[in-house]
Every structure is written in structure tokens, then in C-alpha cells.
Coordinates of C-alpha atoms and ligand atoms in Angstrom, one line a residue:
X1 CA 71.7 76.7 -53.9
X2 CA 72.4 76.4 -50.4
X3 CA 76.1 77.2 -48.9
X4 CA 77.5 77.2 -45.4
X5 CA 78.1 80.0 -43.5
X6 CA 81.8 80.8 -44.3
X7 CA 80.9 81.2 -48.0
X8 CA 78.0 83.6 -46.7
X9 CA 80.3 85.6 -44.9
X10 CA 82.9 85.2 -48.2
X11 CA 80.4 86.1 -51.3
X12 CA 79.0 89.4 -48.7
X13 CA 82.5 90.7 -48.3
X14 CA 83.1 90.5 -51.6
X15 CA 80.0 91.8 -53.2
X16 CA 80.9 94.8 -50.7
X17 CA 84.0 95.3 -52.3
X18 CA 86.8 93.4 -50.2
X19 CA 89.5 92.4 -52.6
X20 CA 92.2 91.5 -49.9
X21 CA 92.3 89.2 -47.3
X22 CA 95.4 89.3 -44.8
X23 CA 95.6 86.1 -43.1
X24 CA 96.9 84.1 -40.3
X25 CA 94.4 81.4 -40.1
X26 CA 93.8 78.4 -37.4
X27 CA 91.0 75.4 -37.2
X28 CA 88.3 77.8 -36.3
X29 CA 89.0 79.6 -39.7
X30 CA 89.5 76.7 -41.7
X31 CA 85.8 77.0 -43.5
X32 CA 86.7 80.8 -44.2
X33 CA 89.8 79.6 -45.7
X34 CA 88.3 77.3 -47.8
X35 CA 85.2 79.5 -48.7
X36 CA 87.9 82.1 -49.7
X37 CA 89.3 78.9 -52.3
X38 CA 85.5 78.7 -53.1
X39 CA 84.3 82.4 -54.5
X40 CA 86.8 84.3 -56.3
X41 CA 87.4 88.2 -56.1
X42 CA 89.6 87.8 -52.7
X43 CA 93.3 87.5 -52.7
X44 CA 94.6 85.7 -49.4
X45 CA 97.8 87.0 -48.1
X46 CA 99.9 85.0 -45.7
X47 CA 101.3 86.9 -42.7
X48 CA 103.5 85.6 -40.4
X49 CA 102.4 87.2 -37.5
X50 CA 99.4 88.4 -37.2
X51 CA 101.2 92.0 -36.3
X52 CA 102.1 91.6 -40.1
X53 CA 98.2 91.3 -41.2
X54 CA 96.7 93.9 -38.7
X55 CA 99.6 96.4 -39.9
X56 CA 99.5 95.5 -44.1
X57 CA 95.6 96.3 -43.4
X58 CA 96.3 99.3 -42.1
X59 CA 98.9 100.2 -45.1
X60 CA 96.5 99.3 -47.5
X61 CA 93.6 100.8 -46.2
X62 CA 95.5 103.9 -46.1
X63 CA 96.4 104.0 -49.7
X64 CA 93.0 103.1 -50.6
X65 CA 90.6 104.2 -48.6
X66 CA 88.7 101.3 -48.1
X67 CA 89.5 98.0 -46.0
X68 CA 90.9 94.9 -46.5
X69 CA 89.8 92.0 -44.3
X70 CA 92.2 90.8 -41.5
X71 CA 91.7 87.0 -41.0
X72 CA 92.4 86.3 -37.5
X73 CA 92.4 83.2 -35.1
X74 CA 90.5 83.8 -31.7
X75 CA 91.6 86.1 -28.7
X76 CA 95.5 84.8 -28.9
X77 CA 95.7 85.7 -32.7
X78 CA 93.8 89.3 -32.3
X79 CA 95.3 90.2 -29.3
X80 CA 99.0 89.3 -31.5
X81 CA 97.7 92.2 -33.8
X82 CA 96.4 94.7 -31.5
X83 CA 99.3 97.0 -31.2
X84 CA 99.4 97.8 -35.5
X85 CA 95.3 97.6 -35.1
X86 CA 96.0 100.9 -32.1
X87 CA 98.1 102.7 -34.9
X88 CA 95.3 101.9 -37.4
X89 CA 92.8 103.2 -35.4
X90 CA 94.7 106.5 -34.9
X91 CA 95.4 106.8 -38.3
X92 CA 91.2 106.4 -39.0
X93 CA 91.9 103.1 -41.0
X94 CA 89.3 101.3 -42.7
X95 CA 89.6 98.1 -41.4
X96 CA 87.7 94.2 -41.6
X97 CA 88.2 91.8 -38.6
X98 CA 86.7 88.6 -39.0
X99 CA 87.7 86.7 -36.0
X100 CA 87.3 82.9 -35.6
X101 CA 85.6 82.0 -32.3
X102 CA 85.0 78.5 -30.8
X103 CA 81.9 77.3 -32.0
X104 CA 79.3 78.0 -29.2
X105 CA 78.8 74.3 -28.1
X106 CA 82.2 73.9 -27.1
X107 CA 82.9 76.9 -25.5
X108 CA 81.7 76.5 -22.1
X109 CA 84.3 73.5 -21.9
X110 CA 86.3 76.3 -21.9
X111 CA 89.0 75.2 -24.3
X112 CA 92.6 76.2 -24.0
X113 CA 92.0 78.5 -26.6
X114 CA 88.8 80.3 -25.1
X115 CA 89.3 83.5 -24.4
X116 CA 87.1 87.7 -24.0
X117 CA 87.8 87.9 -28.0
X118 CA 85.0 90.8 -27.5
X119 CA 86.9 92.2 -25.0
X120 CA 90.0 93.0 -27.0
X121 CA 87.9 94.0 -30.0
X122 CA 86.6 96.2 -28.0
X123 CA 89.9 98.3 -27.3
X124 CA 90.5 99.3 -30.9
X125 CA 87.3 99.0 -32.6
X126 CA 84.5 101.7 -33.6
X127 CA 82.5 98.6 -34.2
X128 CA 82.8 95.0 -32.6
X129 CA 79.8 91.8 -33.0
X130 CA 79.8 88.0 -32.3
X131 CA 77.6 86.4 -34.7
X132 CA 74.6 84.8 -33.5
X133 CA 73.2 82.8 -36.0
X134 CA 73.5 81.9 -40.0
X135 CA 70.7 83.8 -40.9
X136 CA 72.3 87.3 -39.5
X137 CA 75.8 86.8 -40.7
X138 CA 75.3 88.3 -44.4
X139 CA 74.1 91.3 -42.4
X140 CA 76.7 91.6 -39.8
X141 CA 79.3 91.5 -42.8
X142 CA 77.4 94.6 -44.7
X143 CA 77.4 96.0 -41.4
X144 CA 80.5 96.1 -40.6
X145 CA 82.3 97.4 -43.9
X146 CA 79.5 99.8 -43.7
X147 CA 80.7 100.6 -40.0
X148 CA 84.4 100.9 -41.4
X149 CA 83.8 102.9 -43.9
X150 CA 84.2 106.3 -41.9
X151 CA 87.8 105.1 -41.1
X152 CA 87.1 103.0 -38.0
X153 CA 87.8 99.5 -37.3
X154 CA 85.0 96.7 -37.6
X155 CA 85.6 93.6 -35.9
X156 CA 83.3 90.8 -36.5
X157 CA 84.0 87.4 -34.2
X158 CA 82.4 84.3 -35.9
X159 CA 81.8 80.8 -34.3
X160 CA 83.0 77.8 -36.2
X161 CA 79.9 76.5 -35.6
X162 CA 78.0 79.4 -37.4
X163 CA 80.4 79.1 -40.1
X164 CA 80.1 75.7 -40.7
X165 CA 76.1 75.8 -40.9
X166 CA 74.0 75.7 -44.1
X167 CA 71.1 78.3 -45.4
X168 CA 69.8 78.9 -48.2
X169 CA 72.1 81.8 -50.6
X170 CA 71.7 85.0 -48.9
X171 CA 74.6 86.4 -49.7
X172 CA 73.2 90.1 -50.8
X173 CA 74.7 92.5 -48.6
X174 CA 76.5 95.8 -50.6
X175 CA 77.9 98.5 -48.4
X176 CA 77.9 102.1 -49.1
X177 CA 78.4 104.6 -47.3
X178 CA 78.1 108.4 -47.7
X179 CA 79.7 111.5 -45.6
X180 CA 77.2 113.1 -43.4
X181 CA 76.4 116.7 -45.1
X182 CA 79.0 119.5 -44.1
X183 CA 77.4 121.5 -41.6
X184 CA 77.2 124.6 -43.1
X185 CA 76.5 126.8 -39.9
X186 CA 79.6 125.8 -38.1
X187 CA 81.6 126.5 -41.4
X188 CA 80.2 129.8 -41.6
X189 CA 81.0 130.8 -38.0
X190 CA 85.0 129.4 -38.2
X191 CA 85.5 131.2 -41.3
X192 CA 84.1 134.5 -39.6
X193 CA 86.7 133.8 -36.9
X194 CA 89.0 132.8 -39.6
X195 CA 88.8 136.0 -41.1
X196 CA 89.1 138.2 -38.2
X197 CA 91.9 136.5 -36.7
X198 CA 95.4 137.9 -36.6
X199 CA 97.7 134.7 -36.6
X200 CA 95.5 131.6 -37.6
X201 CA 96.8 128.4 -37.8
X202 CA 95.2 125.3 -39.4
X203 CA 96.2 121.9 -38.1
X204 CA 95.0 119.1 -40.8
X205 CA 95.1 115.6 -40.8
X206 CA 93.5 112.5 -42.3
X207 CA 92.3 113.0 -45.5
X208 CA 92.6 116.7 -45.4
X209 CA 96.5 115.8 -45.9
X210 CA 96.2 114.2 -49.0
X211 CA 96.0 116.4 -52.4
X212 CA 92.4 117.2 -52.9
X213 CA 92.7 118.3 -49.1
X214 CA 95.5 120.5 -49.7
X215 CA 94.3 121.6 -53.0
X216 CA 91.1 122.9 -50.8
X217 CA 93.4 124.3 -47.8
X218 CA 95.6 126.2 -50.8
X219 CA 92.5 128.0 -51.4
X220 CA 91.3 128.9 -47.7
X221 CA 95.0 130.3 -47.5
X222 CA 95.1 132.2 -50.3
X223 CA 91.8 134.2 -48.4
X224 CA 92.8 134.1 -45.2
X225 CA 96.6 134.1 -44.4
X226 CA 96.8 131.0 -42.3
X227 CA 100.2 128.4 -41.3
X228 CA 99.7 125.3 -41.7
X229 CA 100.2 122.3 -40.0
X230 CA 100.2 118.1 -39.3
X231 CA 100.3 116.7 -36.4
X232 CA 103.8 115.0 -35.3
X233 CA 102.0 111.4 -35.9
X234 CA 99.7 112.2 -39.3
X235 CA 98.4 109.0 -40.8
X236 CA 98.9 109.9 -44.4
X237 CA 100.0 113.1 -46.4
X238 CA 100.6 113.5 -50.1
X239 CA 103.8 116.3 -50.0
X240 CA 106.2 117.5 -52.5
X241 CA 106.9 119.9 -55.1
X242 CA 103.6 121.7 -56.3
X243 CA 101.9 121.0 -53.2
X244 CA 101.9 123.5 -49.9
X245 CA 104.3 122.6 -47.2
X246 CA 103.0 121.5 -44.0
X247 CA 105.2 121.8 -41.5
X248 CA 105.2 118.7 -39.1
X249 CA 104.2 119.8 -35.2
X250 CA 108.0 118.5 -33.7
X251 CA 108.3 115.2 -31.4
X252 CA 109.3 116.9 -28.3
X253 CA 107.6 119.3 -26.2
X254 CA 109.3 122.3 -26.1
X255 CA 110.1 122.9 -30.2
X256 CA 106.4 122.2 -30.6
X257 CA 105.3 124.5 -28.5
X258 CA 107.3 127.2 -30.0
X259 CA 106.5 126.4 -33.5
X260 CA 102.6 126.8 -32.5
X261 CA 103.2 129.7 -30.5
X262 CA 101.6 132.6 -31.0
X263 CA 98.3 131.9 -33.4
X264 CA 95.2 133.6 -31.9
X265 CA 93.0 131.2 -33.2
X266 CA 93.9 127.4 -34.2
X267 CA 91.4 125.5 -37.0
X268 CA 91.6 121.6 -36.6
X269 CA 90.3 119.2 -39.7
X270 CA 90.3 116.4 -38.6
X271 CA 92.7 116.9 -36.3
X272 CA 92.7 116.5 -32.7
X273 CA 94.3 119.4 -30.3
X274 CA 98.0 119.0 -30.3
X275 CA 99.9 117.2 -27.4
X276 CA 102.9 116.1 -26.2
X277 CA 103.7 112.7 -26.5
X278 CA 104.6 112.1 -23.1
X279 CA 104.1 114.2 -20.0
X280 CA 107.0 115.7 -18.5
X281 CA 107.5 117.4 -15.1
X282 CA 106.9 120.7 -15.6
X283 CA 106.3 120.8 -19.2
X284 CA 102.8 121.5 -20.5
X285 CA 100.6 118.6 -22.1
X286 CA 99.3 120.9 -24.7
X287 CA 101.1 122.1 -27.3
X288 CA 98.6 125.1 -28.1
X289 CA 98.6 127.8 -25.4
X290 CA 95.3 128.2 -23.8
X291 CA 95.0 132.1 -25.0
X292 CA 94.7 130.4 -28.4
X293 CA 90.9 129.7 -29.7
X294 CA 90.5 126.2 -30.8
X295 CA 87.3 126.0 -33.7
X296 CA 87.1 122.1 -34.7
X297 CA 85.7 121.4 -37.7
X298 CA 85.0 117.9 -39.3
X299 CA 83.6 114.9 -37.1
X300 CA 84.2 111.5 -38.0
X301 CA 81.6 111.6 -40.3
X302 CA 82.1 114.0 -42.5
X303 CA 84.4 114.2 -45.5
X304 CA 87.4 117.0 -44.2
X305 CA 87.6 117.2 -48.3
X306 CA 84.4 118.7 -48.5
X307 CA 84.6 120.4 -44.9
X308 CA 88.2 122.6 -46.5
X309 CA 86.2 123.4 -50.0
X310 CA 83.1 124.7 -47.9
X311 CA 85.2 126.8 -45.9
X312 CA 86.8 127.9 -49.0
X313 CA 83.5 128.8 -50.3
X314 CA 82.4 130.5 -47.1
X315 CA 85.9 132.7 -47.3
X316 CA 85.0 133.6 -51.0
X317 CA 88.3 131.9 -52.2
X318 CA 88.4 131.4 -55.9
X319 CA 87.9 128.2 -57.3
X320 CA 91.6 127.1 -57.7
X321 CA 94.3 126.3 -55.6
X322 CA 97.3 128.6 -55.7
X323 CA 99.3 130.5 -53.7
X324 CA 103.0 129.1 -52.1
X325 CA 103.7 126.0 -53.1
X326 CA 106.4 124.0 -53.1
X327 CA 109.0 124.2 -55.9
X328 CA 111.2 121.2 -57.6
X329 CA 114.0 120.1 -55.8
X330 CA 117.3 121.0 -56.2
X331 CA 118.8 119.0 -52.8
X332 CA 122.5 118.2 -53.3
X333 CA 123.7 115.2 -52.4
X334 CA 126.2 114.9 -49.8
X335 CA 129.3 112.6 -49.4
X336 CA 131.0 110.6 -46.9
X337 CA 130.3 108.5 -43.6
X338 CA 126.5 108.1 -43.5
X339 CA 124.7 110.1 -40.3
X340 CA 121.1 110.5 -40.0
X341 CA 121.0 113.4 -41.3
X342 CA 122.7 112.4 -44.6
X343 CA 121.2 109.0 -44.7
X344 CA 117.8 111.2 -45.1
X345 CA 119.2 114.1 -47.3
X346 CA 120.3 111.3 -50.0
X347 CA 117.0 109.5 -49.5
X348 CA 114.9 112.5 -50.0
X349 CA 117.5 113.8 -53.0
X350 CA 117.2 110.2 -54.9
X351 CA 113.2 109.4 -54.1
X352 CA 111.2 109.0 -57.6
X353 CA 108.2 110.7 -58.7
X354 CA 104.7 108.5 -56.4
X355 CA 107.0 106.8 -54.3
X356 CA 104.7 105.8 -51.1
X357 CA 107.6 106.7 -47.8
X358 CA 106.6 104.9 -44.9
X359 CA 108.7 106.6 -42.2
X360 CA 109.1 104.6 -39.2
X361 CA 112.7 106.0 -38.7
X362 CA 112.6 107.2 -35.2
X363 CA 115.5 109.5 -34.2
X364 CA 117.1 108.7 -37.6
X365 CA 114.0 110.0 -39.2
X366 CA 113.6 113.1 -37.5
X367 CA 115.3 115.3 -40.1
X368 CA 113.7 113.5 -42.8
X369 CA 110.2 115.2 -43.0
X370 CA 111.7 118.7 -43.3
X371 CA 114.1 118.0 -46.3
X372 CA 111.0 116.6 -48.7
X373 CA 109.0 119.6 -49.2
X374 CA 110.5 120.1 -53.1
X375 CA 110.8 116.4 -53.6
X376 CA 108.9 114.9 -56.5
X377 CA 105.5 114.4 -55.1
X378 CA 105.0 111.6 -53.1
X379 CA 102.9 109.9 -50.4
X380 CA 104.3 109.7 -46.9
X381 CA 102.8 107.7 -43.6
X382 CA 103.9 108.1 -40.2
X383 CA 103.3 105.8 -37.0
X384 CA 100.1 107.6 -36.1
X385 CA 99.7 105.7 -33.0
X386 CA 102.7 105.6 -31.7
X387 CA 103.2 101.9 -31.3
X388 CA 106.5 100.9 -33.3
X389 CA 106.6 98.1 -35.3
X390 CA 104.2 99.5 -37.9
X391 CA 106.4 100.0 -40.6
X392 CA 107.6 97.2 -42.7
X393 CA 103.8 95.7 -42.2
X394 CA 102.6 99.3 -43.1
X395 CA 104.8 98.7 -46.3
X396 CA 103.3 95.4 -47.3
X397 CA 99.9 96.7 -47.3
X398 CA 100.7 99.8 -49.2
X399 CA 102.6 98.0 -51.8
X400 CA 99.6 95.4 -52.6
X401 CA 97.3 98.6 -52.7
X402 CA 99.5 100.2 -55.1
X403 CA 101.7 98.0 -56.9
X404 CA 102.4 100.6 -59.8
X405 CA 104.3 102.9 -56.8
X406 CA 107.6 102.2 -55.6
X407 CA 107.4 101.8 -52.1
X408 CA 110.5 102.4 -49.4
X409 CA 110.4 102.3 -46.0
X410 CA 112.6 104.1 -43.6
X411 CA 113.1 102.0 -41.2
X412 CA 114.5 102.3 -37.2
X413 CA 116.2 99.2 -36.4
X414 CA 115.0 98.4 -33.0
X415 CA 111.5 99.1 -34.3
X416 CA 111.4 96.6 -37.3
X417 CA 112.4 93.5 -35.2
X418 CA 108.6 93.8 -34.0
X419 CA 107.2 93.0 -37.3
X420 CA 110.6 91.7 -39.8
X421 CA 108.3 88.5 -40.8
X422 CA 106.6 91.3 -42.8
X423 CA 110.1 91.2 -45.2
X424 CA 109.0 87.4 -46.4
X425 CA 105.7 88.1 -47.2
X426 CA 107.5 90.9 -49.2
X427 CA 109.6 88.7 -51.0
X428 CA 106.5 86.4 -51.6
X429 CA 104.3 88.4 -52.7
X430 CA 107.1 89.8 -55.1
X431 CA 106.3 93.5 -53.2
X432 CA 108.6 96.4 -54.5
X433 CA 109.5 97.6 -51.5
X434 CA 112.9 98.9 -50.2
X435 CA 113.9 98.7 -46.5
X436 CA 116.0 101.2 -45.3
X437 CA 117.6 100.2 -41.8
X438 CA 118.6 102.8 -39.7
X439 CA 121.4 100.5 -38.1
X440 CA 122.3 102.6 -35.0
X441 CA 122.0 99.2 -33.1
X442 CA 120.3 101.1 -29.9
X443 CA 116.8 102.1 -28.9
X444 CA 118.5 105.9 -29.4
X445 CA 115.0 107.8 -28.9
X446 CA 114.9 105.8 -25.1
X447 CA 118.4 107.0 -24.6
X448 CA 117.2 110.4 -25.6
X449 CA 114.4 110.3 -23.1
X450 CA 117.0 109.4 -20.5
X451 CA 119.2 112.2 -21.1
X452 CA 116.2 114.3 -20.8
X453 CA 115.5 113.0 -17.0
X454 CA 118.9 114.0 -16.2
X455 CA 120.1 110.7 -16.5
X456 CA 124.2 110.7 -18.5
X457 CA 125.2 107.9 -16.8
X458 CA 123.6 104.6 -17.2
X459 CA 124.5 101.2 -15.2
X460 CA 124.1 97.6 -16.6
X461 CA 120.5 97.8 -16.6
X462 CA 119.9 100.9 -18.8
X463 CA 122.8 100.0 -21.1
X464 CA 120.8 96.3 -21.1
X465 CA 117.9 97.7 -22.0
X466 CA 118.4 100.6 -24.5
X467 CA 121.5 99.0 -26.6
X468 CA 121.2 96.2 -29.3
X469 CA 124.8 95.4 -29.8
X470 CA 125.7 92.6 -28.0
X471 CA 124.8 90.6 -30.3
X472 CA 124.7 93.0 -33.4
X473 CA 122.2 92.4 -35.5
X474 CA 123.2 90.7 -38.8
X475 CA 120.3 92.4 -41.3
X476 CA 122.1 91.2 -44.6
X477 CA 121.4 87.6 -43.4
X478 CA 117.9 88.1 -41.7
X479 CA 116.5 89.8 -45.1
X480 CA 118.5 87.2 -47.0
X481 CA 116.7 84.6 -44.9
X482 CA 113.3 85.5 -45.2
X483 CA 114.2 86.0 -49.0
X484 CA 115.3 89.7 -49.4
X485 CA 118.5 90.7 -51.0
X486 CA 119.9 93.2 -49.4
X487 CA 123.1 95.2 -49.2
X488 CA 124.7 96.9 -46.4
X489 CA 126.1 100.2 -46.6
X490 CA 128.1 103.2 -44.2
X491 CA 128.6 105.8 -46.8
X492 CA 126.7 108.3 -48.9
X493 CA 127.9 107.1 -52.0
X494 CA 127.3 103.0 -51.2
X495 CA 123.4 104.1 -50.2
X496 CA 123.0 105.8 -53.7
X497 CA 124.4 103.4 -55.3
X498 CA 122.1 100.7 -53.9
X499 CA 119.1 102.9 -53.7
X500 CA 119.0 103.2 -57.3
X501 CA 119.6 99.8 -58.3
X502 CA 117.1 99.0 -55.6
X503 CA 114.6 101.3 -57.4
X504 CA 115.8 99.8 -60.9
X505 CA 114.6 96.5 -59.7
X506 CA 111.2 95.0 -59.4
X507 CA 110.6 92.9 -55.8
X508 CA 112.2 94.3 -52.5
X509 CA 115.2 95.0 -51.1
X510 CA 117.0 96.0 -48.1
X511 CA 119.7 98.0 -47.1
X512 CA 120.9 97.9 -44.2
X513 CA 122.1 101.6 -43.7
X514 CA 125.0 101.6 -40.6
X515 CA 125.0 105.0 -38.5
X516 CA 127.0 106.4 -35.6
Ligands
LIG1 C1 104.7 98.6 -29.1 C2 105.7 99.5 -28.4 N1 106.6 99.0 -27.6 C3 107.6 99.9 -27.1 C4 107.5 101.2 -27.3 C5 108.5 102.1 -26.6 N2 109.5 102.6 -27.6 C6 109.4 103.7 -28.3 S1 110.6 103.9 -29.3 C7 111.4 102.5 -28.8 C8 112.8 102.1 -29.4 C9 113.0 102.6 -30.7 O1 114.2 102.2 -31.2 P1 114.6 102.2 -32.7 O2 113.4 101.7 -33.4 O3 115.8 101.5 -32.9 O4 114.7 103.7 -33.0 P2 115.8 104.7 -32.5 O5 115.3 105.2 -31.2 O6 117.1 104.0 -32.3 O7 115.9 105.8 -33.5 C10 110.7 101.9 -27.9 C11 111.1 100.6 -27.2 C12 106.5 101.7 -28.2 N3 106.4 103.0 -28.5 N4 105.7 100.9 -28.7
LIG2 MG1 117.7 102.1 -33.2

């Protein structure tokens, strides 16, 4: 039986495995949409923004490992969700673009619409195509979850016209995709160094940070006696108790460079070299210091999984991870006016057993990290990228992928007014995840960065553009408005009180948390 194009490019993602769309769909979607009404096997997922779909990929291709497909409308729509797709690609997300395009006849009327779509792909994506023809667009779609697959992004731009077209079924694409071989030379050679060093240090990140990761990095230090560490932006890291603590490399310049002082040689798993966020005058760029010997191991093809347990192998570790590891928690909850630093201490203190912590928190997230090593064991996700407004999208995504896992999101406030329409497709979806502003009404970490140019006093202009008081942001009634209950609170024992309800109840909730 014949069917047109769209349902092509529908029945190949899905025989591929793609079992979420996130959409924000226009006229040159419109036979996607209705293909996706057509086949079953993909849910379609209204975002408001399509910041809100390109981020909710990027959370649920975290959790899973494999992508979800982002439904986007031509250059105006993708380049809306290029800033989450940045973070995604830094955090070596899986993802699916399929972008509407014109259909080719039209386009050299240059419609208001018409715009490089290839060019912006091209800024974020390990893999980018505009589909010629029907009879290639089965194969483009296996292509391009093939091409995501190693944690890139694979954007596939498809002309109404193409879409709209008829051919005969030849929707048989299946993706799979398998790690290049470790390379067993390389291995041998870092452990050598490994061995003989005097300080090593191993920097992990990616999959290496989940638990089979630091199952196999428990092992390499119980040969060799190595620190451990993530980088200050890590995509995704399973911690708590009964796993090893890996310290997070500090935001600003000079306490990361003292924490990686010192190591004679530095192992990176898929981890790039440490560096500063910014440069500063004076300050250096790289965190390591340039007496310390950098081995990489792990390229973008290769499972870091496999990489650690090789290494392992080569150190003659035994089989099974032991050595320090984090014990159960014992964190007392404090009392009183709510600071950042309490605000996290509860948080960390009340957090169940698999909750999924996507910490976009800023400044009021900086002590959070630290105080979680004993937690219950849990799954945490940072920016990655370092383009705010990730986190309540990142949320969405990782509660569809998991919706046995409670998810909560601490949340800067600045930061989620990128992406808030992420709260009603929350509430829609009937997501459980719990928002935790960090009301401190200001862009704090900008103020921060002007205090460290010398800068104490500010005029109109700086106050204009670092505070958000004036008006102060109402987040009972924006939540409440997009169909989130919420709560606010300013002391320790108001945020416990609504943290566990919040965790008692199914669907989301925010509370707004107010701070000095
Ligand atoms: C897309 C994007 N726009 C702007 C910035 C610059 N920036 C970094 S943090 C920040 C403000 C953060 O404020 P908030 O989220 O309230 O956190 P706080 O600093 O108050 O802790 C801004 C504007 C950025 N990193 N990414
Ligand atoms: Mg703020």
C-alpha cells in the first residue's frame, strides 16, 4: 500500500525506536502531524515554545539514552530552540530534528518564512540533511537516529512538498548502532602512566558518571590511588550513598584551580580539559596546570563504560567495585529564615530514594552539589552548556522518560522565565515534577561577576539590568496560571512541609522558595 511521505518518515522513526515526539508544529508540519495521528507507537507532546521541546529532548534523552524526536517549524522555530539544543549538545544528547522546510517549489518566492534552516542546524548538530526526494527519506530517518546514537544531535529538514508525496511502503529503516572497540593500546599505555604517577586525578563525564561508570572507576581506584572528578557543567551523574563521591570542579576560576592542583597526571573519560568559564584578566583559562600530563581516553565513539572496565582490567583491579564510598545520610535539618544554603541542606536532607535533581539553581545552587554525597541515591543533571533556561524543560523530558521517578528541579528564578511554558506542559502531561524557585528576584551570579571586576557600585543601568524586582515576580500565580499549584515559602520549616506533600502527591508542584 502506498503512503505519503510524512507517514514514511513516521513508520521509520518508529520502527527505529522513537517513542516521543516533542512538538511545536506549523503548516509545513501539518502531514507529520497527521502521519503521527496515522501510525501508532509515537506520543506527541505539545511545547509551548519550542525552547520547551528542544530542552524536554534533551531531558529525556539523558535519562534514556536514546532520542526523542523534536518537531520543529522552519528556521524561525529551530532557531527558538537552539539555545537548550547548545546545552544538549554539550551534554552528548541523543537528539531527532525533523524540521519542516517550504516545499521546494515555493521557495525561491522566497516566502516570509524562508530562511538558512541548514545554516542553524549546522551550529549544534553532529549531523544535519535536507531531504531530496521521497524515495531517500526512509533512509535519511535511519540515518539520522543512527547518527544520534553516539550522543550527537541529527537534524533532518523536510520539504512539505516531499512530505506530502506518495511511494510505494518503504518504510524499513531500523537503527543500531554499536560503540567502536576500546582501543586497547592506548588503555594499556594510560594505565602504565596511571600506575606510575604520584597524584593522578581522573576527570569523568558522560556516561562514565552514571553507576556502571562509577562502578568501573571504583575499581581503577581501588588499583591505583586516583581523585576523582566532574566537570563544573556534567550532563548527568548518578550520586549518593553507596556510590563514590565526585567532587564537582568549582564555578569560578581560582577554587578550581586549587582543587586540581597538584596531580602529576590528569585521566579524562569523556571529559574535555577543564576550563574556566569565562576568561578573566590575569587569571588562567585552564584549570589544570601545564606541569600536569593530560592522557584522554574515550572518543565520541566509544562506550567510556567499557573504556573504565578496560582500564580496570589493564590495572589488574578485581572484578568488583569497592573501596570509599559514600555512606547514608545523616544531614540534619536546619530551622529558620530560608538562605541558599539551607534551602539546599533541607532539599538534599528530604530528597527520596531515584529522585532525578535537575539543578539549574545558579548561585543558590552552588552549595547544593557538595551536601548530596550520602543522600539516597539519585540522578542529578546540570546545565552542561551553560545556556540557562534548561531546567524546567530539562524536567519535562526527564519526567516523561521516567515517570516511576520523582522528579524536582532546583530552579534559579531569573533562569526559569526563559523556558516557564515548560510548567503547562507539566501540568498537562500530569508530570511529577516539583519546581523549586530560588526567589532571590536578581540575576545574583551577574552581580557576582560585577563585584569581581571591581565594580560595588552600580548606577541605573546595572541595577536595570541585574535586578528583577520592580515588578516582583508573582510565581504562585504564574504556576497557578499555567495549571501548577504551588505554595510559597521563606522558612525551613514551610519548604519541608511543602516538599513532602509535594512528593506525597502525583502531578507537579511549585514552590516558590523566597531568599535574601
Ligand atoms: C541563554 C543565556 N542568556 C544569558 C546568559 C547570561 N546569564 C548567565 S546567568 C544569568 C542570570 C541568572 O540569574 P538567575 O537564574 O536568577 O540565577 P542567580 O544568578 O540569581 O542565582 C544570565 C543572564 C546565559 N548564560 N545564557
Ligand atoms: Mg536569581
Amino acid at each position: 500500500m502506498g503512503m505519503n511521505g510524512a507517514e514514511i518518515l513516521v513508520r521509520t522513526a518508529t520502527t527505529c525506536g522513537i517513542e516521543i515526539c516533542f512538538a511545536n508544529a506549523g503548516t509545513t508540519e501539518i502531514p507529520i502531524v497527521m502521519a503521527l495521528d496515522k501510525t501508532s507507537g509515537i506520543k506527541a507532546i505539545l511545547g509551548l515554545f519550542e525552547g520547551v521541546c528542544t530542552g524536554a529532548a534533551d531531558g529525556y534523552g539523558r535519562m534514556t539514552g536514546k532520542p526523542a524526536m523534536a518537531l520543529l517549524h522552519l528556521g524561525p522555530g529551530f532557531a527558538n530552540g537552539i539555545a537548550n539544543l547548545h546545552d544538549a549538545r554539550r551534554a552528548v544528547t541523543p537528539i531527532l530534528n525533523v524540521i519542516g522546510e517550504h516545499a521546494t517549489w515555493h521557495l525561491r518566492n522566497d516566502p516570509p518564512l524562508a530562511m538558512d534552516v541548514e545554516a542553524l542546524t549546522r551550529t549544534v548538530s553532529g549531523w544535519t540533511r535536507t531531504n531530496t526526494s521521497i524515495q531517500t527519506l526512509s533512509r535519511d530517518v535511519t540515518e539520522a537516529i543512527h547518527a544520534s546514537g553516539f550522543g550527537q544531535i541529527a537534524s533532518l529538514i523536510v520539504p512539505h512538498d516531499h512530505q506530502l508525496a506518495e511511494a510505494p511502503d518503504t518504510a524499513t529503516g531500523r537503527a543500531s548502532f554499536v560503540f567502536d572497540p576500546v582501543d586497547e593500546r592506548s588503555v594499556e599505555q594510560a594505565a602504565r602512566r596511571f600506575r606510575s604517577a604520584k597524584k593522578p586525578a581522573l576527570v569523568l563525564d558522560g556516561r562514565a558518571l552514571r553507576k556502571p561508570g562509577l562502578d568501573a572507576a571504583s575499581r581503577i581506584r581501588k588499583a591505583v590511588n586516583c581523585d576523582f572528578f566532574a566537570p563544573t557543567f556534567f550532563s548527568c551523574a548518578d550520586r549518593g550513598s553507596g556510590l563514590p563521591d565526585v567532587p564537582r570542579i568549582p564555578y569560578f576560576p581560582e577554587a578550581a584551580i586549587a582543587m586540581l592542583s597538584g596531580y602529576d597526571v590528569a585521566l579524562l573519560v569523556r571529559a574535555h580539559e577543564p576550563v574556566t568559564f569565562f576568561g578573566y584578566p590575569g587569571v588562567p583559562g585552564r584549570v589544570l596546570s601545564e606541569a600536569t600530563e593530560k592522557i584522554y581516553l574515550c572518543d565520541t565513539r566509544q562506550d567510556p563504560v567499557a573504556v573504565l572496565e578496560a582500564l580496570g582490567d589493564a590495572l589488574g583491579a578485581g572484578r568488583h567495585a569497592t573501596g570509599p564510598q559514600a555512606r547514608p545520610s545523616s544531614l540534619v535539618l536546619p530551622a529558620g529564615g530560608l538562605t541558599p544554603e539551607k534551602a539546599c541542606l533541607t532539599l538534599a536532607a528530604l530528597q527520596p530514594e531515584n529522585a532525578i535533581i535537575v539543578e539549574e539553581g545558579i548561585t543558590s545552587g552552588f552549595p547544593y552539589y557538595p551536601l548530596t554525597v550520602s543522600a539516597p541515591q539519585h540522578t542529578v543533571m546540570t546545565t552542561a552548556g551553560g545556556s540557562i533556561g534548561y531546567g524546567m524543560p530539562c524536567a519535562t523530558g526527564a519526567a516523561i522518560a521516567c515517570p516511576d521517578r520523582p522528579v524536582i528541579n532546583l530552579q534559579a528564578d531569573g533562569s526559569a522565565l526563559y523556558t516557564i511554558q515548560a510548567l503547562w506542559t507539566q501540568a498537562r502531561e500530569g508530570l511529577h515534577v516539583i519546581t523549586l524557585i530560588c526567589n532571590n528576584r536578581s540575576y545574583r551570579i551577574v552581580q557576582m561577576e560585577l563585584a569581581r571586576a571591581g565594580i560595588m557600585s552600580y548606577g541605573d543601568n546595572a541595577h536595570a539590568l541585574t535586578d528583577i524586582d520592580g515588578p516582583c515576580i508573582d510565581w504562585v500565580s504564574l504556576a497557578r496560571g499555567f495549571g501548577v499549584p504551588a505554595v510559597s515559602v521563606n522558612t525551613v520549616e514551610g519548604l519541608t512541609r511543602e516538599l513532602k506533600s509535594a512528593l506525597a502527591e502525583p502531578g507537579p508542584q511549585l514552590i516558590d522558595m523566597v531568599l535574601p
